[in-house]
């Protein structure tokens, strides 16, 4: 089954060298995106992985009934994790409020919420704002205008900080999990 293949098993289908395979895979995905939404790739779950028939699922031994989805490469455990972070339409689950995110980031950086929302130029505050903007815009789907309004900065500044925050966010990404 495709869901059981490892990343290396998948990449080998796209080239002999790792860098070549990654590039070819990216091109493959980009080409697929250009085709737009396809009804045959909508939905998912156990019944879909059984060929769309409940009987196919019920005929399998219990140990073979792991969740799979043709749209997601990975084991049943990985598929379950990905699907648990999305709703039935494939959209990200409800985002937390900017206030909650701000409080978590402030605590993570050891600063006060008031400082994070201030015009302070301290390095730790600046990095905190950048991570806040990155997570709010890139991970949670807020617009630059919404984030800018919350921090009392311009939309452009919020988007610029979001781009800068990516390098710091890896250390603090557990804030939203």
Coordinates of N, CA and C in Angstrom, one line a residue:
X1 N 0.8 -1.2 0.0 CA 0.0 0.0 0.0 C 0.9 1.2 0.0
X2 N 0.4 2.2 -0.7 CA 1.2 3.5 -0.8 C 1.3 4.2 0.6
X3 N 0.3 4.0 1.4 CA 0.3 4.7 2.7 C 1.4 4.1 3.6
X4 N 1.9 2.9 3.3 CA 2.9 2.3 4.2 C 4.3 2.6 3.7
X5 N 4.5 3.2 2.5 CA 5.8 3.5 2.0 C 6.4 4.6 2.8
X6 N 7.7 4.6 2.8 CA 8.5 5.6 3.5 C 8.8 6.8 2.5
X7 N 9.2 7.9 3.0 CA 9.6 9.0 2.2 C 10.6 8.6 1.1
X8 N 11.6 7.8 1.5 CA 12.6 7.4 0.6 C 12.0 6.5 -0.5
X9 N 11.1 5.6 -0.2 CA 10.4 4.8 -1.2 C 9.6 5.6 -2.2
X10 N 9.0 6.7 -1.7 CA 8.3 7.6 -2.6 C 9.2 8.4 -3.5
X11 N 10.3 9.0 -2.9 CA 11.2 9.8 -3.7 C 11.9 9.0 -4.7
X12 N 12.2 7.8 -4.5 CA 13.0 7.0 -5.5 C 12.2 6.9 -6.8
X13 N 10.9 7.1 -6.7 CA 10.1 7.0 -8.0 C 10.3 8.3 -8.8
X14 N 10.9 9.3 -8.3 CA 11.1 10.6 -9.0 C 12.5 10.9 -9.4
X15 N 13.5 10.1 -9.0 CA 14.9 10.3 -9.4 C 15.8 9.5 -8.6
X16 N 17.0 9.3 -9.2 CA 18.1 8.5 -8.5 C 18.8 9.3 -7.4
X17 N 19.0 10.6 -7.6 CA 19.6 11.4 -6.6 C 18.6 12.1 -5.7
X18 N 18.9 12.3 -4.4 CA 17.9 12.8 -3.5 C 17.5 14.2 -4.0
X19 N 18.4 15.1 -4.3 CA 18.1 16.5 -4.7 C 17.2 16.5 -6.0
X20 N 17.6 15.6 -6.9 CA 16.8 15.5 -8.2 C 15.4 15.0 -7.9
X21 N 15.3 14.0 -7.0 CA 14.0 13.4 -6.7 C 13.1 14.4 -6.0
X22 N 13.7 15.2 -5.1 CA 12.9 16.2 -4.4 C 12.4 17.3 -5.4
X23 N 13.2 17.7 -6.3 CA 12.8 18.7 -7.3 C 11.7 18.1 -8.2
X24 N 11.9 16.9 -8.7 CA 10.9 16.3 -9.5 C 9.6 16.1 -8.8
X25 N 9.6 15.7 -7.5 CA 8.4 15.6 -6.7 C 7.7 16.9 -6.5
X26 N 8.5 18.0 -6.3 CA 7.9 19.3 -6.1 C 7.2 19.7 -7.4
X27 N 7.8 19.4 -8.6 CA 7.2 19.7 -9.9 C 5.9 18.9 -10.0
X28 N 5.9 17.7 -9.6 CA 4.8 16.8 -9.7 C 3.6 17.4 -8.9
X29 N 3.9 17.8 -7.7 CA 2.9 18.4 -6.8 C 2.3 19.7 -7.4
X30 N 3.2 20.5 -7.9 CA 2.8 21.8 -8.5 C 1.9 21.6 -9.7
X31 N 2.3 20.6 -10.5 CA 1.4 20.3 -11.7 C 0.0 19.8 -11.2
X32 N 0.0 19.0 -10.2 CA -1.3 18.6 -9.6 C -2.1 19.7 -9.1
X33 N -1.5 20.7 -8.5 CA -2.2 21.9 -8.0 C -2.8 22.6 -9.1
X34 N -2.2 22.7 -10.2 CA -2.7 23.4 -11.4 C -4.0 22.8 -11.9
X35 N -4.2 21.5 -11.7 CA -5.4 20.9 -12.1 C -6.6 21.3 -11.3
X36 N -6.4 21.9 -10.2 CA -7.5 22.3 -9.3 C -8.1 21.2 -8.5
X37 N -9.3 21.5 -8.0 CA -10.1 20.5 -7.2 C -10.6 19.4 -8.1
X38 N -10.5 18.2 -7.5 CA -11.0 17.0 -8.2 C -11.9 16.2 -7.3
X39 N -13.1 16.0 -7.7 CA -14.1 15.2 -6.8 C -13.5 13.8 -6.4
X40 N -12.7 13.2 -7.3 CA -12.3 11.9 -7.0 C -11.2 11.9 -5.9
X41 N -10.7 13.1 -5.5 CA -9.7 13.2 -4.5 C -10.3 13.9 -3.2
X42 N -11.6 14.0 -3.2 CA -12.2 14.6 -2.0 C -12.6 13.5 -1.0
X43 N -12.7 13.8 0.3 CA -13.1 12.9 1.3 C -11.9 12.0 1.7
X44 N -12.2 10.8 2.3 CA -11.2 9.9 2.7 C -11.7 9.1 3.9
X45 N -10.7 8.4 4.5 CA -11.1 7.6 5.7 C -11.0 6.1 5.4
X46 N -11.4 5.4 6.3 CA -11.3 3.9 6.3 C -12.1 3.3 5.1
X47 N -13.3 3.8 4.9 CA -14.2 3.2 3.9 C -13.5 3.5 2.5
X48 N -13.1 4.7 2.3 CA -12.4 5.1 1.0 C -11.2 4.2 0.8
X49 N -10.4 3.9 1.8 CA -9.2 3.1 1.6 C -9.5 1.7 1.3
X50 N -10.7 1.3 1.6 CA -11.2 -0.1 1.3 C -11.9 -0.1 -0.1
X51 N -11.7 0.9 -0.9 CA -12.2 0.9 -2.2 C -13.6 1.4 -2.3
X52 N -14.0 2.1 -1.2 CA -15.4 2.8 -1.2 C -16.5 1.8 -0.8
X53 N -16.1 0.6 -0.4 CA -17.2 -0.3 0.0 C -16.9 -0.8 1.5
X54 N -18.0 -0.7 2.2 CA -17.8 -1.1 3.6 C -17.5 -2.6 3.7
X55 N -18.0 -3.4 2.8 CA -17.7 -4.8 2.8 C -16.2 -5.1 2.7
X56 N -15.6 -4.3 1.8 CA -14.1 -4.5 1.7 C -13.4 -4.2 3.0
X57 N -13.9 -3.3 3.7 CA -13.3 -2.9 5.0 C -13.6 -4.0 6.0
X58 N -14.8 -4.5 6.1 CA -15.2 -5.5 7.1 C -14.5 -6.8 6.8
X59 N -14.2 -7.1 5.5 CA -13.5 -8.3 5.2 C -12.1 -8.4 5.6
X60 N -11.5 -7.3 6.0 CA -10.1 -7.3 6.4 C -10.0 -7.7 7.9
X61 N -8.8 -8.4 8.2 CA -8.6 -8.7 9.6 C -8.4 -7.4 10.4
X62 N -8.8 -7.4 11.6 CA -8.8 -6.2 12.5 C -7.4 -5.5 12.5
X63 N -6.4 -6.2 12.4 CA -5.0 -5.6 12.4 C -4.7 -4.8 11.2
X64 N -5.4 -5.1 10.1 CA -5.1 -4.4 8.8 C -6.0 -3.2 8.7
X65 N -6.8 -2.9 9.6 CA -7.8 -1.8 9.5 C -7.1 -0.5 10.0
X66 N -6.1 0.0 9.3 CA -5.6 1.3 9.8 C -6.0 2.4 8.8
X67 N -6.1 3.5 9.3 CA -6.7 4.6 8.6 C -5.7 5.0 7.4
X68 N -6.3 5.3 6.3 CA -5.5 5.6 5.1 C -6.3 6.6 4.3
X69 N -5.6 7.4 3.5 CA -6.3 8.4 2.6 C -5.4 8.6 1.4
X70 N -5.9 8.4 0.2 CA -5.1 8.5 -1.0 C -4.4 9.8 -1.2
X71 N -4.9 10.8 -0.5 CA -4.3 12.2 -0.6 C -3.1 12.4 0.3
X72 N -2.8 11.5 1.2 CA -1.8 11.6 2.2 C -0.8 10.4 2.2
X73 N 0.4 10.7 1.9 CA 1.4 9.7 2.0 C 1.9 9.4 3.4
X74 N 1.8 8.2 3.8 CA 2.3 7.9 5.2 C 1.6 6.7 5.8
X75 N 2.0 6.4 7.0 CA 1.4 5.2 7.7 C 0.0 5.7 8.2
X76 N -0.7 4.7 8.7 CA -2.0 4.9 9.3 C -2.0 5.9 10.4
X77 N -0.9 5.8 11.2 CA -0.8 6.7 12.4 C -0.5 8.1 11.9
X78 N 0.3 8.3 10.9 CA 0.6 9.6 10.3 C -0.7 10.2 9.7
X79 N -1.5 9.4 9.0 CA -2.7 9.8 8.4 C -3.7 10.3 9.5
X80 N -3.8 9.5 10.5 CA -4.7 9.9 11.6 C -4.3 11.2 12.2
X81 N -2.9 11.5 12.4 CA -2.5 12.7 12.9 C -2.8 13.9 12.0
X82 N -2.6 13.7 10.7 CA -2.9 14.8 9.8 C -4.4 15.1 9.8
X83 N -5.2 14.1 9.7 CA -6.7 14.3 9.6 C -7.2 14.8 10.9
X84 N -6.6 14.6 12.0 CA -7.1 15.1 13.3 C -6.8 16.6 13.4
X85 N -5.9 17.1 12.6 CA -5.7 18.6 12.6 C -6.5 19.3 11.6
X86 N -7.4 18.6 10.8 CA -8.2 19.2 9.9 C -9.7 18.8 10.1
X87 N -10.6 19.6 9.5 CA -12.0 19.2 9.6 C -12.4 18.3 8.4
X88 N -13.6 17.9 8.2 CA -14.0 17.0 7.2 C -13.8 17.6 5.8
X89 N -13.6 18.9 5.6 CA -13.4 19.5 4.3 C -11.9 19.7 4.0
X90 N -11.1 19.3 4.9 CA -9.6 19.5 4.7 C -9.1 20.8 5.2
X91 N -9.9 21.6 5.8 CA -9.5 22.9 6.3 C -8.9 22.8 7.7
X92 N -8.0 23.7 8.0 CA -7.4 23.7 9.3 C -8.5 23.9 10.4
X93 N -8.3 23.3 11.5 CA -9.3 23.4 12.6 C -9.3 24.9 13.0
X94 N -10.3 25.2 13.8 CA -10.5 26.6 14.3 C -9.3 27.1 14.9
X95 N -8.9 28.3 14.5 CA -7.7 28.9 15.1 C -8.0 29.5 16.4
X96 N -6.9 29.5 17.3 CA -7.1 30.1 18.6 C -7.1 31.6 18.4
X97 N -7.6 32.3 19.4 CA -7.7 33.8 19.3 C -6.3 34.4 19.4
X98 N -6.2 35.6 18.8 CA -4.9 36.3 18.9 C -4.5 36.6 20.3
X99 N -5.5 36.8 21.2 CA -5.2 37.1 22.6 C -4.5 35.9 23.2
X100 N -5.1 34.7 22.9 CA -4.5 33.4 23.5 C -3.1 33.2 22.9
X101 N -2.9 33.3 21.6 CA -1.6 33.2 21.0 C -0.6 34.1 21.6
X102 N -1.0 35.4 21.7 CA -0.1 36.4 22.3 C 0.3 36.1 23.7
X103 N -0.6 35.6 24.5 CA -0.3 35.2 25.9 C 0.7 34.0 25.9
X104 N 0.5 33.1 25.0 CA 1.4 31.9 25.0 C 2.8 32.3 24.5
X105 N 2.8 33.2 23.5 CA 4.2 33.6 23.0 C 4.9 34.5 24.0
X106 N 4.1 35.4 24.7 CA 4.7 36.2 25.7 C 5.3 35.3 26.8
X107 N 4.6 34.3 27.3 CA 5.1 33.4 28.3 C 6.3 32.7 27.8
X108 N 6.3 32.2 26.6 CA 7.4 31.5 26.0 C 8.7 32.3 26.0
X109 N 8.5 33.6 25.7 CA 9.7 34.5 25.6 C 10.0 35.1 26.9
X110 N 9.2 34.9 27.9 CA 9.5 35.5 29.2 C 9.2 37.0 29.3
X111 N 8.2 37.4 28.5 CA 7.9 38.9 28.5 C 6.4 39.0 28.8
X112 N 6.0 40.2 29.0 CA 4.5 40.5 29.3 C 3.8 40.7 28.0
X113 N 2.5 40.4 28.0 CA 1.7 40.7 26.8 C 1.7 42.1 26.4
X114 N 1.7 43.0 27.4 CA 1.8 44.4 27.2 C 3.0 44.8 26.4
X115 N 4.2 44.2 26.7 CA 5.4 44.4 26.0 C 5.3 43.9 24.5
X116 N 4.7 42.8 24.3 CA 4.6 42.2 23.0 C 3.8 43.1 22.1
X117 N 2.8 43.8 22.7 CA 1.9 44.6 21.9 C 2.4 46.1 21.9
X118 N 3.6 46.3 22.5 CA 4.1 47.7 22.6 C 5.0 48.0 21.4
X119 N 5.6 49.2 21.4 CA 6.5 49.6 20.3 C 8.0 49.3 20.7
X120 N 8.2 48.5 21.7 CA 9.5 48.2 22.3 C 10.4 47.6 21.2
X121 N 11.7 48.1 21.3 CA 12.7 47.6 20.3 C 13.6 46.6 20.9
X122 N 13.3 46.1 22.1 CA 14.2 45.1 22.7 C 14.2 43.8 21.8
X123 N 15.4 43.2 21.7 CA 15.5 42.0 20.8 C 14.5 40.9 21.1
X124 N 14.3 40.6 22.4 CA 13.4 39.5 22.8 C 12.0 39.9 22.4
X125 N 11.6 41.1 22.6 CA 10.3 41.5 22.2 C 10.1 41.5 20.7
X126 N 11.1 42.0 20.0 CA 11.0 42.0 18.5 C 10.9 40.5 18.0
X127 N 11.7 39.6 18.5 CA 11.6 38.2 18.1 C 10.3 37.6 18.4
X128 N 9.8 38.0 19.6 CA 8.4 37.5 20.0 C 7.4 38.0 19.0
X129 N 7.4 39.2 18.6 CA 6.5 39.8 17.7 C 6.6 39.0 16.3
X130 N 7.8 38.8 15.9 CA 8.0 38.1 14.6 C 7.4 36.7 14.7
X131 N 7.6 36.0 15.8 CA 7.1 34.6 15.9 C 5.6 34.7 16.0
X132 N 5.1 35.7 16.7 CA 3.6 35.9 16.8 C 3.0 36.1 15.4
X133 N 3.6 37.0 14.6 CA 3.1 37.3 13.3 C 3.2 36.0 12.4
X134 N 4.3 35.3 12.5 CA 4.5 34.1 11.6 C 3.5 33.1 11.9
X135 N 3.3 32.8 13.2 CA 2.3 31.7 13.6 C 0.9 32.2 13.2
X136 N 0.6 33.4 13.5 CA -0.8 33.9 13.3 C -1.1 33.9 11.8
X137 N -0.2 34.4 11.0 CA -0.4 34.5 9.5 C -0.2 33.2 8.8
X138 N 0.9 32.6 9.0 CA 1.3 31.4 8.2 C 0.6 30.1 8.7
X139 N 0.6 29.9 10.1 CA 0.1 28.7 10.6 C -1.4 28.7 10.9
X140 N -2.0 29.9 11.3 CA -3.3 30.0 11.7 C -4.3 30.6 10.7
X141 N -3.7 31.3 9.7 CA -4.5 31.9 8.6 C -5.1 33.2 8.9
X142 N -4.6 34.0 9.9 CA -5.0 35.3 10.1 C -4.5 36.2 8.9
X143 N -5.1 37.3 8.6 CA -4.6 38.2 7.6 C -3.6 39.1 8.2
X144 N -2.8 39.7 7.4 CA -1.8 40.7 7.9 C -2.5 41.9 8.5
X145 N -3.7 42.2 8.0 CA -4.5 43.4 8.5 C -5.0 43.0 9.9
X146 N -5.5 41.8 10.1 CA -5.9 41.4 11.5 C -4.8 41.4 12.5
X147 N -3.7 40.9 12.1 CA -2.5 40.8 13.0 C -2.0 42.2 13.3
X148 N -1.9 43.0 12.2 CA -1.4 44.4 12.4 C -2.3 45.2 13.3
X149 N -3.6 45.0 13.1 CA -4.6 45.8 14.0 C -4.4 45.3 15.4
X150 N -4.2 44.0 15.7 CA -4.0 43.5 17.0 C -2.7 44.1 17.7
X151 N -1.7 44.2 16.9 CA -0.4 44.7 17.5 C -0.2 46.2 17.3
X152 N -1.2 46.8 16.7 CA -1.1 48.2 16.4 C 0.1 48.6 15.5
X153 N 0.3 47.8 14.5 CA 1.3 48.0 13.4 C 0.6 47.9 12.1
X154 N 1.3 48.4 11.1 CA 0.7 48.3 9.7 C 0.6 46.9 9.2
X155 N -0.3 46.7 8.3 CA -0.4 45.3 7.7 C 0.9 44.9 7.1
X156 N 1.6 45.8 6.3 CA 2.8 45.4 5.7 C 3.9 45.0 6.8
X157 N 3.9 45.7 7.9 CA 4.8 45.4 8.9 C 4.6 44.0 9.5
X158 N 3.3 43.7 9.7 CA 2.9 42.4 10.2 C 3.4 41.3 9.3
X159 N 3.2 41.5 8.0 CA 3.6 40.5 7.0 C 5.1 40.4 6.9
X160 N 5.8 41.5 7.0 CA 7.3 41.5 7.0 C 7.8 40.7 8.2
X161 N 7.2 41.0 9.4 CA 7.6 40.3 10.6 C 7.3 38.8 10.5
X162 N 6.2 38.4 9.9 CA 5.8 37.0 9.7 C 6.9 36.3 8.9
X163 N 7.4 37.0 7.8 CA 8.5 36.4 7.1 C 9.8 36.2 7.9
X164 N 10.1 37.2 8.7 CA 11.2 37.2 9.6 C 11.1 36.1 10.7
X165 N 9.9 35.9 11.2 CA 9.6 35.1 12.3 C 9.8 33.6 12.0
X166 N 9.8 33.2 10.7 CA 9.9 31.8 10.4 C 11.2 31.2 11.0
X167 N 12.3 31.9 11.0 CA 13.6 31.4 11.5 C 13.5 31.1 13.0
X168 N 12.7 31.9 13.7 CA 12.7 31.8 15.2 C 11.6 30.8 15.6
X169 N 10.6 30.7 14.7 CA 9.4 29.9 15.1 C 9.6 28.4 15.3
X170 N 10.7 27.9 14.7 CA 10.9 26.4 14.9 C 11.2 26.1 16.4
X171 N 11.8 27.1 17.1 CA 12.0 26.9 18.5 C 10.7 27.0 19.3
X172 N 9.8 27.7 18.8 CA 8.6 28.0 19.6 C 7.3 27.5 19.0
X173 N 7.4 26.6 18.0 CA 6.2 26.1 17.3 C 5.3 25.3 18.2
X174 N 5.8 24.7 19.3 CA 4.9 24.0 20.2 C 3.9 24.9 20.9
X175 N 4.0 26.2 20.8 CA 3.1 27.1 21.4 C 1.7 26.9 20.9
X176 N 1.5 26.6 19.6 CA 0.2 26.4 19.1 C -0.3 25.0 19.2
X177 N 0.5 24.1 19.5 CA 0.1 22.6 19.5 C -0.5 22.3 20.8

